[in-house]
Amino acid sequence: MSAAIDLTDRSAFQHWYREKLRFSDTDLIGHVNNVAFAALIEGGRINFTRSGPFADLPRDVLVVMRRIELDYRAELHWPADIDIGSRLLRIGGSSVTIGNGVFHNDRCAATSVTVLVMIDRQTRKPVQIPEAMRRTMAGYIAPGPE
Amino acid sequence: MSAAIDLTDRSAFQHWYREKLRFSDTDLIGHVNNVAFAALIEGGRINFTRSGPFADLPRDVLVVMRRIELDYRAELHWPADIDIGSRLLRIGGSSVTIGNGVFHNDRCAATSVTVLVMIDRQTRKPVQIPEAMRRTMAGYIAPGPE
Amino acid sequence: MSAAIDLTDRSAFQHWYREKLRFSDTDLIGHVNNVAFAALIEGGRINFTRSGPFADLPRDVLVVMRRIELDYRAELHWPADIDIGSRLLRIGGSSVTIGNGVFHNDRCAATSVTVLVMIDRQTRKPVQIPEAMRRTMAGYIAPGPE
Amino acid sequence: MSAAIDLTDRSAFQHWYREKLRFSDTDLIGHVNNVAFAALIEGGRINFTRSGPFADLPRDVLVVMRRIELDYRAELHWPADIDIGSRLLRIGGSSVTIGNGVFHNDRCAATSVTVLVMIDRQTRKPVQIPEAMRRTMAGYIAPGPE
């Protein structure tokens, strides 16, 4: 299903997070440094997951980052307000995949696909996603709400 | 005059800039790292100077940072929207002093006093502030507008 | 060929770059924030490309980042000296693929595959990698030196 | 006493910490951003305090930053290895003042004076510096070792 979703299109997203670029995000090339893109995406992603899909996260479960694929599509220049779109792409056994788009107005500057894994706070080993959480998240992946 | 201004009081400022804290601004102590305060202040300060006092900056003049005094007054915790207040404190021969306040709602988390110096783009030596610029800036330091 | 290379193994790399973790690289979880990994990898990668493969880069050609795939494999904790290994994985028509490994002693904390594209400084369009540069780079991809 | 110490002179320091500049430390002006100076100084300062003066820090006492005065004296350009010198300037009732110098080879790029305060981990109120710690620190401020 995620193959059919075009993350460069604003209409792919219902959840949005807006951040200002910082002067210190720029580098000597004169544009926003690639590392700052990762910080922008992290902000949008955490705001999204906290606001809904991970609302039922048990206290003994931690969410850790496993992998990110980040495609740079256009330069960003300071100053600008940046919109980060987030959506749930896939729910696995113990992992969740999030899609993000980074936009300056209607121009897509980057897209990313992030894999998060649920681990036990004590053993630090992956755990199955609890059923209540899985049901909550399913509402975010259905064609309707997302 | 600057001695009489209380930068911990929101009413000291007319120019405001709002930024979101980033997750990556936090450190292992659990609060916002002191380095991130400097980035927040820089954002507010540049937005202020570009929007008015430095509007008449000649192309052969650069503004560089000479000194900052930064007082940490309270911890900041992610997530939060932060307001950075800026005001002009003093106009010297080749330097300008800016006062900043960092606020979360009505709580002042930090204040700072920054000295900027005008230098010639070629010689990199300090230059006298041009008269047109001095007149523009004077409007920002008078009791009226500020 | 890159499929056969295990980037989690230090012996996959001949070029190394050592960086200290910074206190401000940590986040409220208590470990090094995922964004800091991108900064560490960037440091190792640029040190590698400048020191050899891109030595013949013409002045009218710029190298820009097109994509990164970053796998997080273990947490990093401050303070520590981190070794970033770099190697050339593939030379395309106008792109180059670099493999990186992030190590704390013998433990691999992350691996990444980055695609860089050569563009014309004026047109900002991709250009074919110049022959001299291609020959230089080929020496880095051969089994011998790498 | 601190008035007599020239922090722009390498001979003022016995404790040194070396860090590499990062590409992401640069900004669009082409030099190292002023915020990165604060991160470099933090690295040197913590390495110094942990390695000696604060070795006797009781578990119920936290050290927090109260103020920094940072003088920018020269631009830094990437890439470079930077040396951060640290020394103890003053021991107060509940505070400690640290002096730092940031050097690229023999050129001083910045100096700073930082005030740290000891607070109780529970009440978050300032506490008197414990006697054992005061004796340890005194050894670092005497003309001999420092």
XYZ file of C-alpha atoms in Angstrom:
584
model
C 0.000 0.000 0.000
C 2.759 2.437 0.847
C 4.106 1.979 -2.654
C 0.976 3.677 -3.964
C 1.312 6.718 -1.702
C 3.105 9.732 -3.133
C 4.780 11.435 -0.188
C 5.800 14.402 -2.353
C 2.115 15.384 -2.592
C 0.678 17.454 0.255
C -2.652 15.676 -0.123
C -1.013 12.502 1.195
C -1.011 14.009 4.685
C -3.666 15.000 7.202
C -1.321 15.633 10.138
C 0.840 18.728 9.895
C 3.507 20.313 12.071
C 5.011 23.712 11.340
C 8.544 24.731 12.322
C 10.710 27.741 11.613
C 14.084 27.188 10.076
C 16.905 28.431 12.310
C 19.870 30.459 11.131
C 22.099 27.757 12.619
C 20.409 25.183 10.332
C 22.292 26.648 7.380
C 25.780 25.572 6.276
C 28.599 27.100 4.258
C 26.969 26.033 0.992
C 24.335 28.667 1.806
C 21.375 26.328 2.164
C 19.882 24.297 5.009
C 22.276 21.513 6.012
C 21.081 17.951 5.403
C 21.353 17.159 9.118
C 18.733 19.799 9.917
C 16.235 17.962 7.706
C 16.458 15.020 10.103
C 15.691 17.327 13.046
C 12.671 18.814 11.249
C 11.322 15.347 10.382
C 11.837 14.159 13.973
C 9.770 17.081 15.243
C 6.874 16.366 12.905
C 6.974 12.635 13.511
C 6.962 12.803 17.305
C 4.193 15.404 17.299
C 2.143 13.027 15.117
C 2.727 9.835 17.068
C 2.150 11.470 20.461
C -1.064 13.073 19.276
C -2.785 9.842 18.283
C -1.269 6.568 17.088
C 0.843 6.056 20.222
C -1.747 7.357 22.666
C -2.164 3.871 24.131
C 1.538 3.177 24.602
C 1.992 1.134 27.818
C 4.505 2.502 30.328
C 6.796 -0.531 30.003
C 7.120 -0.105 26.254
C 9.628 2.231 24.613
C 9.644 3.312 20.983
C 13.072 3.466 19.351
C 14.181 4.388 15.873
C 15.358 1.489 13.725
C 15.844 2.978 10.277
C 15.249 6.054 8.148
C 15.279 6.425 4.368
C 15.512 10.111 3.530
C 15.224 11.490 -0.001
C 16.411 15.047 -0.576
C 14.358 16.609 -3.368
C 15.005 20.373 -3.207
C 17.165 22.826 -1.285
C 15.726 24.812 1.630
C 16.800 28.379 2.321
C 16.555 30.314 5.555
C 14.346 32.028 6.652
C 11.188 30.017 6.022
C 8.300 28.303 7.759
C 8.406 24.594 7.002
C 5.462 22.178 7.077
C 6.126 18.571 7.987
C 3.402 16.101 7.015
C 3.171 12.725 8.783
C 1.175 9.572 8.150
C 1.169 5.966 9.279
C 2.261 3.645 6.475
C 2.380 0.180 8.009
C 1.845 -1.699 11.279
C 4.084 -4.742 11.708
C 4.447 -7.247 14.530
C 6.619 -5.041 16.709
C 7.346 -2.189 14.322
C 5.534 0.777 12.824
C 6.426 2.614 9.613
C 5.843 6.360 9.311
C 5.938 8.439 6.124
C 6.930 12.122 6.187
C 7.010 14.970 3.728
C 8.911 18.246 4.229
C 7.348 21.185 2.415
C 8.022 24.878 1.878
C 4.632 26.061 0.699
C 3.726 23.596 -2.058
C 7.269 22.594 -2.888
C 8.384 19.234 -1.471
C 11.981 19.479 -0.197
C 12.272 15.942 1.166
C 10.395 12.747 1.945
C 11.261 10.019 4.387
C 10.155 6.595 5.572
C 10.998 5.772 9.194
C 10.765 2.405 10.937
C 10.143 2.519 14.699
C 10.337 -0.535 16.951
C 8.582 -1.193 20.266
C 10.919 -2.571 22.904
C 10.496 -3.648 26.509
C 11.846 -0.989 28.855
C 13.649 -3.621 30.946
C 14.868 -6.263 28.528
C 15.371 -3.785 25.647
C 14.102 -6.564 23.352
C 11.368 -6.024 20.729
C 7.841 -6.756 21.935
C 4.597 -7.411 20.087
C 2.509 -4.271 19.696
C -0.259 -4.477 22.340
C -3.749 -5.104 20.944
C -5.283 -1.859 22.270
C -2.513 0.122 20.632
C -2.872 -1.818 17.403
C -6.576 -0.979 17.273
C -5.875 2.700 17.922
C -3.267 2.788 15.192
C -5.471 0.938 12.707
C -7.746 3.968 12.711
C -4.890 6.066 11.421
C -4.006 3.777 8.544
C -7.502 3.238 7.137
C -8.441 5.209 4.025
C -10.983 7.166 6.036
C -9.173 9.170 8.724
C -5.888 9.289 6.847
C 19.671 53.375 30.313
C 19.961 49.642 29.769
C 20.574 49.222 33.463
C 17.031 50.382 34.100
C 15.461 47.878 31.725
C 14.270 44.593 33.222
C 14.704 42.001 30.474
C 12.919 39.373 32.561
C 9.669 41.319 32.099
C 7.687 40.689 28.909
C 6.627 44.340 28.843
C 10.238 45.303 28.077
C 9.756 43.997 24.520
C 7.692 45.030 21.530
C 9.308 42.713 18.988
C 8.528 39.006 19.376
C 9.583 35.853 17.574
C 8.053 32.457 18.296
C 9.893 29.157 17.849
C 9.082 25.574 18.684
C 11.519 23.663 20.826
C 12.918 20.632 19.009
C 13.288 17.190 20.524
C 16.984 17.361 19.638
C 17.290 20.531 21.778
C 17.031 18.367 24.904
C 19.965 16.710 26.654
C 20.449 13.773 29.008
C 19.548 15.922 32.027
C 16.013 15.908 30.593
C 15.741 19.633 29.896
C 16.668 21.904 26.995
C 20.455 22.067 26.617
C 22.075 25.437 27.266
C 23.457 25.539 23.724
C 19.924 25.504 22.305
C 19.175 28.731 24.195
C 21.828 30.439 22.081
C 20.152 29.172 18.894
C 16.733 30.431 20.049
C 18.144 33.852 20.910
C 19.943 34.066 17.565
C 16.670 33.403 15.749
C 14.832 36.131 17.613
C 17.655 38.615 17.308
C 18.165 38.240 13.552
C 14.426 38.409 12.910
C 14.370 41.681 14.875
C 17.374 43.353 13.276
C 16.386 42.377 9.730
C 12.848 43.635 10.233
C 13.815 47.173 11.177
C 16.971 48.468 12.844
C 19.304 47.081 10.159
C 17.026 47.854 7.218
C 19.468 50.497 5.966
C 22.566 48.309 6.189
C 24.867 49.181 3.242
C 26.019 46.260 1.103
C 29.682 46.772 2.007
C 28.976 46.498 5.746
C 28.738 43.196 7.590
C 27.364 42.684 11.090
C 29.319 40.266 13.254
C 28.825 39.059 16.792
C 31.342 40.397 19.302
C 30.010 39.255 22.665
C 27.057 37.689 24.437
C 26.175 37.685 28.127
C 23.566 35.010 28.725
C 21.793 34.496 32.055
C 19.982 31.209 32.570
C 16.986 31.786 34.841
C 14.770 28.704 34.529
C 14.801 25.318 32.821
C 12.899 24.758 29.574
C 11.204 21.447 28.815
C 10.197 20.043 25.452
C 7.652 20.351 23.883
C 6.844 24.049 24.103
C 6.397 27.180 22.039
C 8.992 29.734 23.068
C 8.720 33.512 22.678
C 11.911 35.481 22.158
C 11.653 39.215 22.825
C 14.204 41.599 21.305
C 14.991 45.256 21.807
C 17.735 47.714 20.968
C 19.666 48.767 24.075
C 22.469 50.961 22.820
C 23.994 52.432 19.661
C 27.756 52.935 19.842
C 30.280 54.216 17.313
C 30.551 50.968 15.369
C 28.617 48.631 17.633
C 25.005 47.954 18.592
C 23.770 46.278 21.753
C 20.647 44.093 21.676
C 18.694 42.812 24.681
C 16.753 39.537 24.521
C 14.363 37.663 26.749
C 13.406 33.990 26.341
C 9.930 33.197 27.643
C 7.680 30.185 28.030
C 4.322 31.857 28.532
C 4.998 34.418 31.271
C 7.985 32.642 32.757
C 11.370 34.084 31.799
C 13.863 31.272 31.132
C 16.805 33.429 30.082
C 17.943 36.932 29.230
C 20.898 38.051 27.183
C 22.780 41.117 26.066
C 24.550 40.844 22.720
C 27.070 43.230 21.204
C 27.211 43.322 17.398
C 29.905 45.152 15.445
C 29.729 46.628 11.945
C 32.755 45.745 9.833
C 33.817 46.559 6.303
C 33.236 43.581 4.031
C 36.691 43.985 2.452
C 39.005 45.125 5.220
C 37.110 43.234 7.958
C 37.836 46.239 10.201
C 35.170 47.986 12.298
C 33.484 50.918 10.567
C 31.424 53.822 11.869
C 27.700 53.148 11.693
C 26.409 55.085 8.645
C 24.231 58.100 9.464
C 21.098 56.835 7.674
C 21.303 53.599 9.608
C 21.907 55.458 12.852
C 18.742 57.514 12.303
C 16.723 54.396 11.521
C 17.990 52.670 14.638
C 17.368 55.703 16.837
C 13.663 55.209 16.227
C 13.922 51.790 17.830
C 15.682 52.964 20.945
C 13.458 55.948 21.760
C 10.917 55.539 24.555
C 8.120 55.802 22.028
C 8.294 52.863 19.669
C 10.214 50.603 22.030
C 28.690 -5.836 -5.091
C 27.551 -3.645 -2.234
C 25.130 -6.382 -1.207
C 28.109 -8.528 -0.324
C 29.730 -5.913 1.894
C 28.930 -6.048 5.600
C 29.063 -2.441 6.809
C 28.701 -3.560 10.441
C 32.192 -5.086 10.248
C 35.147 -2.752 10.839
C 37.193 -4.711 8.297
C 34.910 -3.344 5.566
C 36.602 0.049 5.913
C 40.061 1.414 5.247
C 39.247 5.104 5.703
C 38.528 6.201 9.260
C 37.540 9.483 10.889
C 37.375 9.927 14.652
C 35.025 12.383 16.392
C 34.165 13.054 20.003
C 30.532 12.909 21.006
C 29.303 16.255 22.357
C 27.187 16.672 25.457
C 24.641 18.503 23.278
C 24.356 15.372 21.083
C 22.395 13.665 23.861
C 18.633 13.883 24.299
C 16.169 13.409 27.160
C 16.133 9.640 26.618
C 19.702 9.725 27.938
C 21.434 8.522 24.794
C 22.799 10.201 21.665
C 19.934 11.629 19.601
C 19.361 10.075 16.185
C 19.971 13.428 14.475
C 23.531 13.505 15.824
C 24.259 10.223 14.006
C 23.639 12.053 10.732
C 26.148 14.756 11.729
C 28.777 12.153 12.639
C 28.294 10.304 9.342
C 28.501 13.572 7.390
C 31.843 14.353 9.019
C 33.311 10.975 8.143
C 31.937 10.987 4.622
C 33.210 14.448 3.672
C 36.620 13.736 5.171
C 36.759 10.586 3.007
C 35.596 12.102 -0.274
C 37.810 15.191 0.047
C 40.847 13.080 0.842
C 40.723 11.010 -2.323
C 37.747 10.036 -4.466
C 36.707 13.626 -5.173
C 40.224 15.004 -5.495
C 39.674 15.625 -9.230
C 36.339 17.407 -8.842
C 36.153 20.207 -11.467
C 35.319 23.674 -10.165
C 32.045 23.835 -12.109
C 30.737 20.630 -10.513
C 29.004 20.505 -7.156
C 28.272 17.390 -5.121
C 24.859 17.300 -3.453
C 23.190 14.731 -1.257
C 20.348 12.848 -2.906
C 19.452 10.130 -0.400
C 20.507 8.432 2.805
C 19.453 5.086 4.243
C 20.456 4.976 7.893
C 20.142 1.876 10.073
C 20.341 2.373 13.829
C 21.863 -0.743 15.413
C 22.868 0.242 18.965
C 22.589 3.214 21.300
C 25.537 5.566 21.799
C 26.253 7.158 25.170
C 28.252 10.283 25.891
C 31.180 10.638 26.455
C 32.893 8.517 23.825
C 35.240 8.687 20.869
C 33.432 7.483 17.765
C 35.032 6.012 14.642
C 33.305 6.556 11.321
C 34.365 4.234 8.526
C 33.766 5.216 4.889
C 34.036 3.381 1.590
C 32.966 3.836 -2.001
C 30.242 1.376 -2.950
C 29.240 2.289 -6.495
C 29.976 4.757 -9.298
C 26.960 5.572 -11.470
C 26.541 7.891 -14.439
C 26.213 11.071 -12.398
C 25.977 9.627 -8.895
C 28.257 8.002 -6.346
C 27.202 5.730 -3.489
C 29.099 5.795 -0.192
C 28.854 3.262 2.636
C 29.481 4.270 6.264
C 29.764 2.511 9.579
C 29.592 4.222 12.994
C 31.559 2.410 15.686
C 32.276 2.737 19.386
C 35.294 0.496 19.726
C 34.238 -2.739 18.007
C 30.516 -2.242 18.463
C 28.659 -1.008 15.366
C 26.053 1.607 16.329
C 24.822 2.430 12.830
C 25.426 1.895 9.136
C 24.340 4.048 6.225
C 24.313 4.165 2.451
C 24.383 7.642 0.923
C 23.811 8.616 -2.701
C 25.557 11.786 -3.871
C 24.875 13.442 -7.236
C 27.171 15.646 -9.320
C 25.442 18.761 -10.621
C 26.522 21.687 -12.746
C 27.156 24.749 -10.605
C 25.227 26.965 -13.035
C 22.353 24.857 -14.357
C 21.971 22.839 -11.108
C 21.259 19.831 -13.355
C 22.998 16.445 -12.973
C 26.119 16.016 -15.072
C 28.089 12.946 -16.138
C 31.010 12.242 -13.838
C 34.139 13.502 -15.662
C 36.472 10.747 -16.914
C 39.488 11.837 -14.843
C 37.380 11.751 -11.714
C 35.917 8.396 -12.660
C 39.403 6.954 -13.010
C 40.464 8.367 -9.647
C 37.383 6.947 -7.960
C 37.789 3.535 -9.586
C 40.970 3.095 -7.574
C 38.921 3.392 -4.409
C 36.352 0.796 -5.357
C 38.737 -1.924 -6.492
C 39.366 -4.815 -4.093
C 42.960 -3.671 -3.693
C 43.023 -0.254 -2.008
C 39.609 -0.673 -0.422
C 42.446 37.378 40.667
C 40.569 36.457 37.497
C 40.994 39.997 36.239
C 44.720 39.345 36.005
C 44.351 36.195 33.908
C 44.550 36.582 30.133
C 42.299 33.875 28.713
C 43.447 34.651 25.156
C 46.861 33.243 26.042
C 47.328 29.477 25.788
C 49.680 29.554 28.772
C 46.699 30.423 30.990
C 45.498 26.822 30.694
C 46.767 23.439 31.824
C 43.649 21.428 30.972
C 42.972 20.907 27.258
C 40.245 19.214 25.260
C 40.441 18.759 21.500
C 37.390 18.595 19.233
C 36.926 18.481 15.486
C 34.729 21.097 13.904
C 31.737 19.555 12.119
C 30.526 20.555 8.673
C 27.123 21.243 10.264
C 28.799 23.787 12.597
C 29.135 26.179 9.653
C 26.482 28.669 8.564
C 25.632 30.550 5.393
C 28.209 33.246 6.175
C 30.794 30.546 5.468
C 32.311 30.374 8.936
C 31.515 28.459 12.131
C 28.199 29.646 13.576
C 28.346 31.379 16.949
C 26.087 28.735 18.490
C 28.679 26.047 17.767
C 31.200 27.943 19.908
C 28.928 27.343 22.898
C 28.876 23.598 22.154
C 32.675 23.474 21.879
C 33.096 25.337 25.167
C 30.584 23.053 26.883
C 32.578 20.017 25.784
C 35.831 21.387 27.145
C 34.294 22.607 30.376
C 32.525 19.351 31.265
C 35.603 17.314 30.439
C 37.582 19.555 32.818
C 35.156 19.574 35.722
C 34.509 15.815 35.564
C 38.218 15.073 35.448
C 39.083 16.844 38.679
C 37.383 19.788 40.374
C 33.995 18.065 40.630
C 35.352 14.612 41.449
C 33.899 14.837 44.973
C 30.417 15.942 43.896
C 27.867 14.332 46.248
C 25.032 12.413 44.590
C 22.376 14.768 45.914
C 24.034 17.821 44.383
C 23.516 18.908 40.785
C 25.591 21.458 38.881
C 23.609 23.824 36.674
C 24.670 26.647 34.410
C 23.837 30.109 35.667
C 25.574 32.460 33.260
C 28.040 32.659 30.414
C 29.950 35.647 29.054
C 31.331 34.742 25.665
C 33.687 36.978 23.670
C 34.111 36.221 19.989
C 37.633 37.191 18.904
C 38.198 35.543 15.514
C 36.301 33.504 12.958
C 36.705 29.729 12.797
C 36.616 27.859 9.495
C 35.877 24.216 8.881
C 37.691 21.827 8.827
C 39.930 22.280 11.843
C 40.914 20.692 15.125
C 40.024 23.044 17.961
C 41.638 23.150 21.404
C 39.512 24.240 24.344
C 41.433 25.300 27.437
C 39.708 25.296 30.838
C 40.634 26.628 34.255
C 38.973 27.336 37.576
C 38.711 31.069 38.224
C 36.778 31.393 41.464
C 35.048 29.356 44.188
C 32.048 31.069 45.741
C 29.587 29.974 48.418
C 27.461 27.847 46.135
C 28.914 28.771 42.759
C 32.051 28.105 40.753
C 33.442 30.218 37.925
C 35.259 28.582 35.002
C 37.358 30.328 32.358
C 37.686 28.915 28.843
C 39.704 29.699 25.748
C 38.945 28.387 22.255
C 42.025 28.072 20.054
C 42.899 27.066 16.515
C 46.611 26.437 16.853
C 47.904 29.584 18.581
C 45.080 31.854 17.476
C 42.424 32.537 20.119
C 38.952 32.495 18.534
C 36.946 33.050 21.718
C 37.109 33.264 25.482
C 34.360 32.747 28.018
C 33.609 32.958 31.707
C 30.930 30.582 32.978
C 29.216 30.581 36.369
C 27.943 27.199 37.602
C 25.735 26.770 40.646
C 25.375 23.770 42.960
C 21.752 22.923 43.698
C 20.037 20.273 45.768
C 18.651 17.532 43.552
C 15.340 17.546 45.438
C 14.664 21.153 46.409
C 16.418 22.599 43.309
C 17.685 25.351 45.608
C 21.347 26.449 45.759
C 23.431 24.666 48.395
C 26.761 25.464 50.000
C 29.641 23.723 48.280
C 30.569 20.744 50.508
C 33.910 21.081 52.335
C 35.532 18.024 50.745
C 34.694 19.361 47.315
C 35.929 22.816 48.230
C 39.289 21.370 49.258
C 39.552 19.384 46.038
C 38.745 22.451 43.989
C 41.176 24.654 45.893
C 43.968 22.561 44.460
C 42.923 23.602 40.984
C 42.852 27.296 41.671
C 46.204 27.604 43.429
C 49.085 29.082 41.453
C 50.867 25.763 41.522
C 48.792 23.198 39.623
C 47.000 25.726 37.492
